[in-house]
Every structure is written in C-alpha cells, then in structure tokens.
XYZ file of C-alpha atoms in Angstrom:
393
model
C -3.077 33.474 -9.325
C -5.997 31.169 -10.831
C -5.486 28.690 -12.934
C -7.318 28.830 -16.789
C -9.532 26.001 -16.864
C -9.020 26.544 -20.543
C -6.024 26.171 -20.613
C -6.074 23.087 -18.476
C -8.691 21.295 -20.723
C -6.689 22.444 -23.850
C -3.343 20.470 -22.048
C -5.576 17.281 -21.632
C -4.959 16.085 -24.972
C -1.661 17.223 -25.810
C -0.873 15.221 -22.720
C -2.540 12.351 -23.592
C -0.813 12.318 -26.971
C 2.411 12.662 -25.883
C 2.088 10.189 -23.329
C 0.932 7.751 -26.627
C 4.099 8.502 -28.324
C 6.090 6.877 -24.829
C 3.851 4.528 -24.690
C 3.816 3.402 -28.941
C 1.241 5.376 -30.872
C -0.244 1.158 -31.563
C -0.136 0.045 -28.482
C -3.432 -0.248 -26.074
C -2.713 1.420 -22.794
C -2.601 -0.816 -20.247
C -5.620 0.183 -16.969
C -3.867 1.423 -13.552
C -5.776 -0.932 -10.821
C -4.978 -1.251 -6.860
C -2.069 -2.967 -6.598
C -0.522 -0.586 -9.131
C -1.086 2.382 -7.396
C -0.169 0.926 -4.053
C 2.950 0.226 -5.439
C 3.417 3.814 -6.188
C 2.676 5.111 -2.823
C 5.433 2.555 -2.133
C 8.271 3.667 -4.053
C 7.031 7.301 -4.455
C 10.459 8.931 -5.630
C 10.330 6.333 -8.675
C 10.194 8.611 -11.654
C 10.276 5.596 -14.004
C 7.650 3.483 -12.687
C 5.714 6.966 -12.195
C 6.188 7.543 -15.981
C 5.277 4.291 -17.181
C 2.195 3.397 -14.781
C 1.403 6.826 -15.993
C 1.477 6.704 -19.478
C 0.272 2.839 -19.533
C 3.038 1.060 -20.600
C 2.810 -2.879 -20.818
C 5.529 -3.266 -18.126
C 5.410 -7.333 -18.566
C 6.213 -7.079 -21.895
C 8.631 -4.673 -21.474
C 10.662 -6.595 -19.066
C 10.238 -9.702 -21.135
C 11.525 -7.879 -24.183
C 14.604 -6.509 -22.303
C 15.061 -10.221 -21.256
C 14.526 -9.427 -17.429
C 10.694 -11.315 -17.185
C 9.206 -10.522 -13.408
C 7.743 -13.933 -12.897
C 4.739 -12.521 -11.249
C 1.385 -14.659 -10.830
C 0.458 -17.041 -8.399
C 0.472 -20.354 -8.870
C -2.901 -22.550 -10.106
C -3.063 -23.914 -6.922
C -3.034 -20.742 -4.849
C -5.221 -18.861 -7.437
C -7.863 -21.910 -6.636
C -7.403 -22.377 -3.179
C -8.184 -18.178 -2.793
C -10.782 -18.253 -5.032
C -12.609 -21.254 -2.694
C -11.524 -19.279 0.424
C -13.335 -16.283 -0.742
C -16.181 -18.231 -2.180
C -16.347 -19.612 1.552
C -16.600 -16.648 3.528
C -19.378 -14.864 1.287
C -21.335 -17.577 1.359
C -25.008 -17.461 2.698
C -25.671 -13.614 2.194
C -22.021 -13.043 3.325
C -23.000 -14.213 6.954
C -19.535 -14.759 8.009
C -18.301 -12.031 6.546
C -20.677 -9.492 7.908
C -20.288 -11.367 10.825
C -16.456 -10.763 11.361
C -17.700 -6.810 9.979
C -19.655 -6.513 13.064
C -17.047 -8.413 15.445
C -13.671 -6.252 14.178
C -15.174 -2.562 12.995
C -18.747 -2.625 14.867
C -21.098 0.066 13.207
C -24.789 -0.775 14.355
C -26.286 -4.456 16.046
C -24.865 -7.928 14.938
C -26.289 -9.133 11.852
C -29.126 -11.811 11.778
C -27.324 -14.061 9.167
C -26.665 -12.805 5.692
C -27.643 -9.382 4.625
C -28.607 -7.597 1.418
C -26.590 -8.800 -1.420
C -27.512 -5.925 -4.626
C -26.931 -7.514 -7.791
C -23.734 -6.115 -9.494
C -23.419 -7.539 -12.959
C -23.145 -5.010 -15.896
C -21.720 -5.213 -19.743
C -19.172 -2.776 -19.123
C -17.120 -1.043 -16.335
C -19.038 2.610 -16.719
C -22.380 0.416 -16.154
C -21.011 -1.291 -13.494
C -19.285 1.817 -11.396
C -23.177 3.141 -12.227
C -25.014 -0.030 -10.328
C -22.118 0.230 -7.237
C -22.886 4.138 -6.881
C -26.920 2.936 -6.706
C -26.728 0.240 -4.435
C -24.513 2.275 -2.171
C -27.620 4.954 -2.299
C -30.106 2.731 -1.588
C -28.055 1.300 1.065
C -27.370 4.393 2.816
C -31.110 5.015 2.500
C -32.250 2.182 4.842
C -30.161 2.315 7.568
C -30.774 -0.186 10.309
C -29.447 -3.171 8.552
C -26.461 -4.739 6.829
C -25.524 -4.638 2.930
C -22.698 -7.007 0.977
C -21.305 -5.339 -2.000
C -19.651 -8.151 -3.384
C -17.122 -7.092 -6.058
C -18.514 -3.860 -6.292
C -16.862 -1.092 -9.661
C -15.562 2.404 -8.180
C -13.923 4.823 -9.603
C -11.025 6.796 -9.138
C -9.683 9.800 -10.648
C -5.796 9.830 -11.296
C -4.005 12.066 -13.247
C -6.989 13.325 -15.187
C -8.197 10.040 -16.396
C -10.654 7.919 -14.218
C -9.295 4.325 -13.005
C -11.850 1.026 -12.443
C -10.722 -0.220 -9.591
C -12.731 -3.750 -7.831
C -12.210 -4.151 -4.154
C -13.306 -7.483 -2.701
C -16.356 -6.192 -1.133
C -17.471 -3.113 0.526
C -20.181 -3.783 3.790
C -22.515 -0.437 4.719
C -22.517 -0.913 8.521
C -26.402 -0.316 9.968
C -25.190 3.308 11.012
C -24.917 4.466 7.037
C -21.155 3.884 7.670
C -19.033 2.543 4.872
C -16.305 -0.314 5.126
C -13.942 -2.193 2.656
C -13.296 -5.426 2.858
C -9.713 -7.299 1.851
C -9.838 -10.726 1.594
C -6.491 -12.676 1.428
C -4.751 -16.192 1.414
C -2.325 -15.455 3.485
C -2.880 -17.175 7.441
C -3.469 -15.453 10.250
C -1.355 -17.584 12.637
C -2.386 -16.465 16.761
C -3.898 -13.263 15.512
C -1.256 -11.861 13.558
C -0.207 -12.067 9.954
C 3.240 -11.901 8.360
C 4.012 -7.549 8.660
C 4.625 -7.334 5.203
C 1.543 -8.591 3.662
C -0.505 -6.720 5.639
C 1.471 -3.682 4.917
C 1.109 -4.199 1.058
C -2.934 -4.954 1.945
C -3.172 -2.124 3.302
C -1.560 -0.119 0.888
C -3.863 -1.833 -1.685
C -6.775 -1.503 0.576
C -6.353 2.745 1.023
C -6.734 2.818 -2.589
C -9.882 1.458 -2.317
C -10.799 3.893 0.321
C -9.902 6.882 -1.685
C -12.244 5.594 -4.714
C -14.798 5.114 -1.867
C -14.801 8.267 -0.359
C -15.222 9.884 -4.157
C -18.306 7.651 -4.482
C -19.595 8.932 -1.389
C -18.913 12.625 -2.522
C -20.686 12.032 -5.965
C -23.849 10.723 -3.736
C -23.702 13.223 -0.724
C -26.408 15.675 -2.834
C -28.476 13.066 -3.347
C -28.226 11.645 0.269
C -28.047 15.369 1.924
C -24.573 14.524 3.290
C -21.945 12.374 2.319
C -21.707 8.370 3.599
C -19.024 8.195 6.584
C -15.964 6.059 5.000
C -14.215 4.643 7.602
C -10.246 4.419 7.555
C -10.499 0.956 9.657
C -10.300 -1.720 6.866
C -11.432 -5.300 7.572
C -8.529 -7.692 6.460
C -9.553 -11.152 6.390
C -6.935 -14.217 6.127
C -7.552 -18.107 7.023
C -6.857 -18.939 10.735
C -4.242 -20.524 11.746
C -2.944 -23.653 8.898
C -7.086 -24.301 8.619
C -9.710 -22.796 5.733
C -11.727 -20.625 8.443
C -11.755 -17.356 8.208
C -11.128 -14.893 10.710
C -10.653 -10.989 10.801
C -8.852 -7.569 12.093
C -8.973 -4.531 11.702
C -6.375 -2.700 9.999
C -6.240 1.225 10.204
C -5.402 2.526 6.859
C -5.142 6.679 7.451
C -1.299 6.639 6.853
C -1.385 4.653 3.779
C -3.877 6.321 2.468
C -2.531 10.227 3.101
C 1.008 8.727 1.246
C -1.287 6.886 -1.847
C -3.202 10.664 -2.105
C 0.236 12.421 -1.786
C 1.457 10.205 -4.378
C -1.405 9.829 -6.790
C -1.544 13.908 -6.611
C 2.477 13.757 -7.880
C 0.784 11.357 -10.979
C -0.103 14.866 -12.216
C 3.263 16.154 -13.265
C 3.455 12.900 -15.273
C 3.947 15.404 -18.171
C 6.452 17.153 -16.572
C 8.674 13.898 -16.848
C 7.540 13.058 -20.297
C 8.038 16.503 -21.663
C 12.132 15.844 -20.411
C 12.254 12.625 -22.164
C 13.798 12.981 -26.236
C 11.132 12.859 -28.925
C 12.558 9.272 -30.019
C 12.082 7.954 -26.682
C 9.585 5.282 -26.750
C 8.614 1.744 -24.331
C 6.507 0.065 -27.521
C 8.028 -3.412 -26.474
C 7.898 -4.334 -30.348
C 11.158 -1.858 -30.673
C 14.580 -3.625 -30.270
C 15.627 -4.240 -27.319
C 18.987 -2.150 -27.896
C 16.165 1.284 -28.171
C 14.076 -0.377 -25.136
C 17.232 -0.175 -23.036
C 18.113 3.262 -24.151
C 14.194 4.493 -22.920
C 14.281 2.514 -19.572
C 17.755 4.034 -18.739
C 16.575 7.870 -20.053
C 14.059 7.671 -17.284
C 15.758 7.781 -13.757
C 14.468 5.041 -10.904
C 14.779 4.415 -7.293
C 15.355 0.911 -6.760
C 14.830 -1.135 -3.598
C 14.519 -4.745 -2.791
C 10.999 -4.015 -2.103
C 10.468 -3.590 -5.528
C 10.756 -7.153 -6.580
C 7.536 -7.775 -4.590
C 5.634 -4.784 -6.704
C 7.320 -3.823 -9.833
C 7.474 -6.264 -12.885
C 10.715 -4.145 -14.056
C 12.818 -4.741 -10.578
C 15.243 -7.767 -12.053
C 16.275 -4.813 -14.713
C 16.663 -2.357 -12.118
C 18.238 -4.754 -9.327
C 21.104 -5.912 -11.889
C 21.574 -1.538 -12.962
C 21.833 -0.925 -9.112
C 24.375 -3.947 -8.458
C 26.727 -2.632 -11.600
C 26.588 0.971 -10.354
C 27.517 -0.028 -6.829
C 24.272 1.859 -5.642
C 23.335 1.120 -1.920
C 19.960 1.119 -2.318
C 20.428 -2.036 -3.337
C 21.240 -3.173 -0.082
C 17.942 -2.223 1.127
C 16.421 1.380 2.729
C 17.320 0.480 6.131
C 20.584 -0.010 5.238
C 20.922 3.121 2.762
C 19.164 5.492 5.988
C 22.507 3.827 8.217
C 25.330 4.959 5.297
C 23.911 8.683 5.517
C 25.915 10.594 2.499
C 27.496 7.764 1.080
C 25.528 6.680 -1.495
C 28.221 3.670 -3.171
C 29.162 0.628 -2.240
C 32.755 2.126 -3.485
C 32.797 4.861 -0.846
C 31.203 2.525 1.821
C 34.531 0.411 1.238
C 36.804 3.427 1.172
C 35.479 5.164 4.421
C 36.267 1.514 6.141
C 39.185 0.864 4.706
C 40.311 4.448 5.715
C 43.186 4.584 8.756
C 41.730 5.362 12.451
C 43.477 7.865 14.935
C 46.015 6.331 17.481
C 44.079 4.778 20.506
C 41.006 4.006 18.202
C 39.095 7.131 19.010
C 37.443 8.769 16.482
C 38.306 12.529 14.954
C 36.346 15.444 16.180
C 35.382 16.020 12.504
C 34.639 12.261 11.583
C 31.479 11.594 10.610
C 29.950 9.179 12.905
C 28.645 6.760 9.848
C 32.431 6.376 8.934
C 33.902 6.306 12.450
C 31.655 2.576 12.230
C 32.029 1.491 9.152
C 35.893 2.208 10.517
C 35.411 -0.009 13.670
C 33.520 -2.534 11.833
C 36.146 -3.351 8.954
C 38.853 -3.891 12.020
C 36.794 -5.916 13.900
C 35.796 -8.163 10.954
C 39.464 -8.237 10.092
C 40.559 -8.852 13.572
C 37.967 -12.025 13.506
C 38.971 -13.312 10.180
C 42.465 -13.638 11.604
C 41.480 -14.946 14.927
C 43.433 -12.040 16.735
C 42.033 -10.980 19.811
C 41.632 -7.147 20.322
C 43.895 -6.397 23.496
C 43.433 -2.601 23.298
C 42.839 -1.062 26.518
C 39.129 -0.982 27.275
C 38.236 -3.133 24.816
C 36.322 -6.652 25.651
C-alpha cells in the first residue's frame, strides 16, 4: 500500500506541536549535533533519551533541576590544549594533515604541501551548509589535487527536521573521493589508542559520513554522478605523551549501518510521545516533583556506558541501583545472567541448594548451575575451607 504524502505533510506539524508540549510550549528546542546522535546509535533501545533528543529537550537542565547535574565539559586546560593541537595540524594549507590523508586512506599522489583551503565563513548555518555543498562541487570538479574543508556545515535529515552538524574537516582525495577527518586529544601511544575512544569517534565520525554522503547525493546531478564517500575515516590523536600528530584509519561501515538503523527508529518519535499523558511535560522550569513524574513515564535502558554519553545517566544509574536492575552491572554482565534480569533473582538462583555430588540438574539452566558453583566457592573461600570433593582441585 502507498503511503499519502498528504497525509504525511499534514502529520508534520501536529508532530512538531506535540513534541513542543513535551518539550514546554516556551522553551527553545535544543539542536541534535554528532555526539548526540552517536549516542543514540549507542544505546538504541533507550526510549527516553530517544524521546527527549527527539523532541529537543534541554537535558542539562533537566538533570540539574532533578538535582542529578552530569558534570560534562572538559576542563579549560584540555579545551586549550585541543584547540592548539588542532590549530597545529591544519596549519600551512593543512600540510600535515593532508599529509597523514595521503599516508593512512591514499586516494591519488602525495600532496605537495598544503592544498586548497575554500573559505567557509557564513552569517548563518543554511549559508554555511550552502558554501560546504559549493566547495565540495568545485572540488570534485578539479580532480588531480588535494582540498581542506576545514570546519565545513552539512546537513542531515533526522526525523523530518534537518540537523547542522560540523565535522573537523572533510579532505577530497585527488581521485574525487571524499574523506572525514576526526581530530582528537586523546594519545596515540605505539599506534593504538585507548578502544573506547576510538569507538565513541567513530560512532561520532559515521554521523558525519551519513550527512556526507547526503551532500554528495544533493550534488550528484550537478556532477553527473555522485562523489565516492569513503567509510575509512582518518582519526588523528597526538603521538605518543608529545604534541605531534599522527594518524589511522578507522573503518566506520558498522557504526554507521547501526547510527542509520537508529536515526531511521527517530521517526516513530511520535509514536512514543503520542503514549505519554497530555500533562506530561520536561520544561525544566516545572517542579521537580512533575519533572520526576515525566522522566519516570518514559521507559530507559540504562548502562554504565551511559555516563560517558547521556547528561541524564546519574538519574538513571541511582533508578537502576533501587530497582535491583542488572543492567546496571554493565551489558557484558547482563548478556552472562540470560533471563534473570534482578540482582534479587541473581542472589536467589545462587543461594538456591545444588544436587548431591555437585552436579547440576538435567533441567538447570546453565546460568544458575554457575551462579550456584560460584556462591559455594566464594563461601568456601571466605571461610578458608578447602573443597575436598572428589574431583575437585
């Protein structure tokens, strides 16, 4: 069956309306950028922070006014010393920089020094997505050399509604190819990096990616066929415990087929506002008795990763903790309990009695038949009690 696109335009505002009334009717929405949305494709069965990112709620505020504040930023000093480590390696025409672009994703001969550098600068975002989209034409038009987009404006559709985002710099390779560039404070110490940054870079990164490869489709009648976007990122960190920067390549496809996944589920926003009572609303100004009452209407998914992404976590850490939830514990650890989802059953399963001889029941699920073994060993260890069963060391 085909969907009305009258019906679909005609939903746009009623949407948008109701998503105001979560939000507070007087309160500005606040933008969606990269890191946002890579948190998403993080947590992607969150259905509060889906809500919220969705409908633009101030979640700083909010946390602050249900006295939970996330504590995010970076400190002065790290803000300056990345600031001067990015200033560093785009200096000269982005020399270094296009150098460790030729050295880490190749795409046509090594550059001769700095390279094109298209001014950028605009009053406004629209203007400024308007000069990226032109420089990336004329770019693609004279193949044979290398082009810096330093800060560069795309733009990204999500949910209906078009999101600014600002990558560090894109680089079009001599071959027309198209590359984004993540720059980070973070050390590269014997040409590695710790796992988890570079996970949450890259997560950030295949945002960037996606809003690239829409540019590219916006340009391909223009350009005959649309710019190769490459799913190799270049990721570049200071070596070692010096300022010098050096580079990898980071391969981005699976992050970026979870952040489209993801971003694709932002649609049925709605769907989990329309659920939500008409007097629900996150307007921070509200007591914090009603705030509570609207976080807690909204069901989340809370990991330890969260504290790392979501400005709401401390609130949902300390609701996890007093329901006994696993997930708490951490994913690995709530994939090992299988179908025991509290900390209360976890406890009872161990503390249930094992067969004569230690062996475990035909029916007994395997999680349980350890969690069994485990409690007696701890026990036996706590008492300093060796185990003299037969077969057992």
């Amino acid at each position: 069956m085909s969907e009305d696109p009258n019906g679909a335009a005609s939903a746009a505002p009623a949407l948008r309306q109701r998503l105001a009334q979560v939000r507070g009717v007087s309160v500005e929405p606040r933008p969606l950028d990269a890191r946002a949305l890579a948190a998403l494709a993080a947590n992607p069965g969150c259905h509060r922070r889906a809500l919220l990112d969705g409908a633009g709620v101030d979640k700083p505020r909010l946390a602050e006014a249900l006295g939970v504040p996330s504590g995010f930023g970076q400190s002065q000093f790290a803000f300056m010393r990345g600031h001067a480590f990015e200033a560093r390696v785009k200096a000269d025409g982005g020399a270094e920089l296009l150098r460790l672009a030729h050295a880490c994703l190749g795409g046509g001969p090594p550059p001769d020094g700095g390279g094109e550098v298209p001014r950028l600068a605009a009053p406004g975002q629209a203007e400024r997505v308007a000069l990226t989209e032109e420089a990336l034409r004329e770019a693609a038009g004279r193949r044979g050399g290398w082009t810096l987009l330093d800060h560069p404006m795309l733009a990204l559709e999500v949910a209906g509604s078009g999101v600014f985002l600002e990558p560090d710099a894109v680089v079009v390779h001599p071959d027309g190819g198209w590359s984004v560039v993540e720059i980070k404070s973070f050390p590269m110490l014997d040409g590695s990096a710790d796992a988890a940054k570079v996970g949450a870079a890259a997560r950030q990164a295949a945002v960037y990616v996606l809003a690239l490869e829409e540019a590219a489709d916006r340009l391909s009648d223009q350009l005959g066929e649309a710019p190769a976007v490459r799913h190799q990122v270049l990721l570049v960190c200071p070596k070692d415990f010096s300022n010098l920067p050096t580079g990898a390549a980071v391969d981005v496809r699976k992050q970026r087929a979870v952040t489209r996944r993801q971003l694709s589920r932002l649609t049925k926003v709605g769907e989990l506002a329309a659920m939500l009572p008409l007097d629900v609303c996150f307007d921070p100004d509200r007591p914090a008795g009603a705030l509570l009452h609207a976080v807690e209407s909204v069901p989340a998914s809370y990991a330890p990763e969260c504290l790392s992404a979501c400005e709401l976590a401390f609130h949902c850490r300390e609701r996890a903790r007093a329901a006994g939830d696993v997930t708490a514990l951490g994913r690995s650890v709530r994939g090992e309990l299988g179908g025991l989802t509290s900390v209360e059953e976890v406890l009872a399963a161990a503390a249930s009695p094992e067969t004569d001889g230690g062996g475990a029941d035909p029916g007994t699920d395997a999680t349980v038949a350890a969690l069994r073994r485990a409690a007696r060993l701890r026990a036996e260890a706590l008492a300093g009690v060796p185990d003299r069963r037969p077969g057992c060391r």
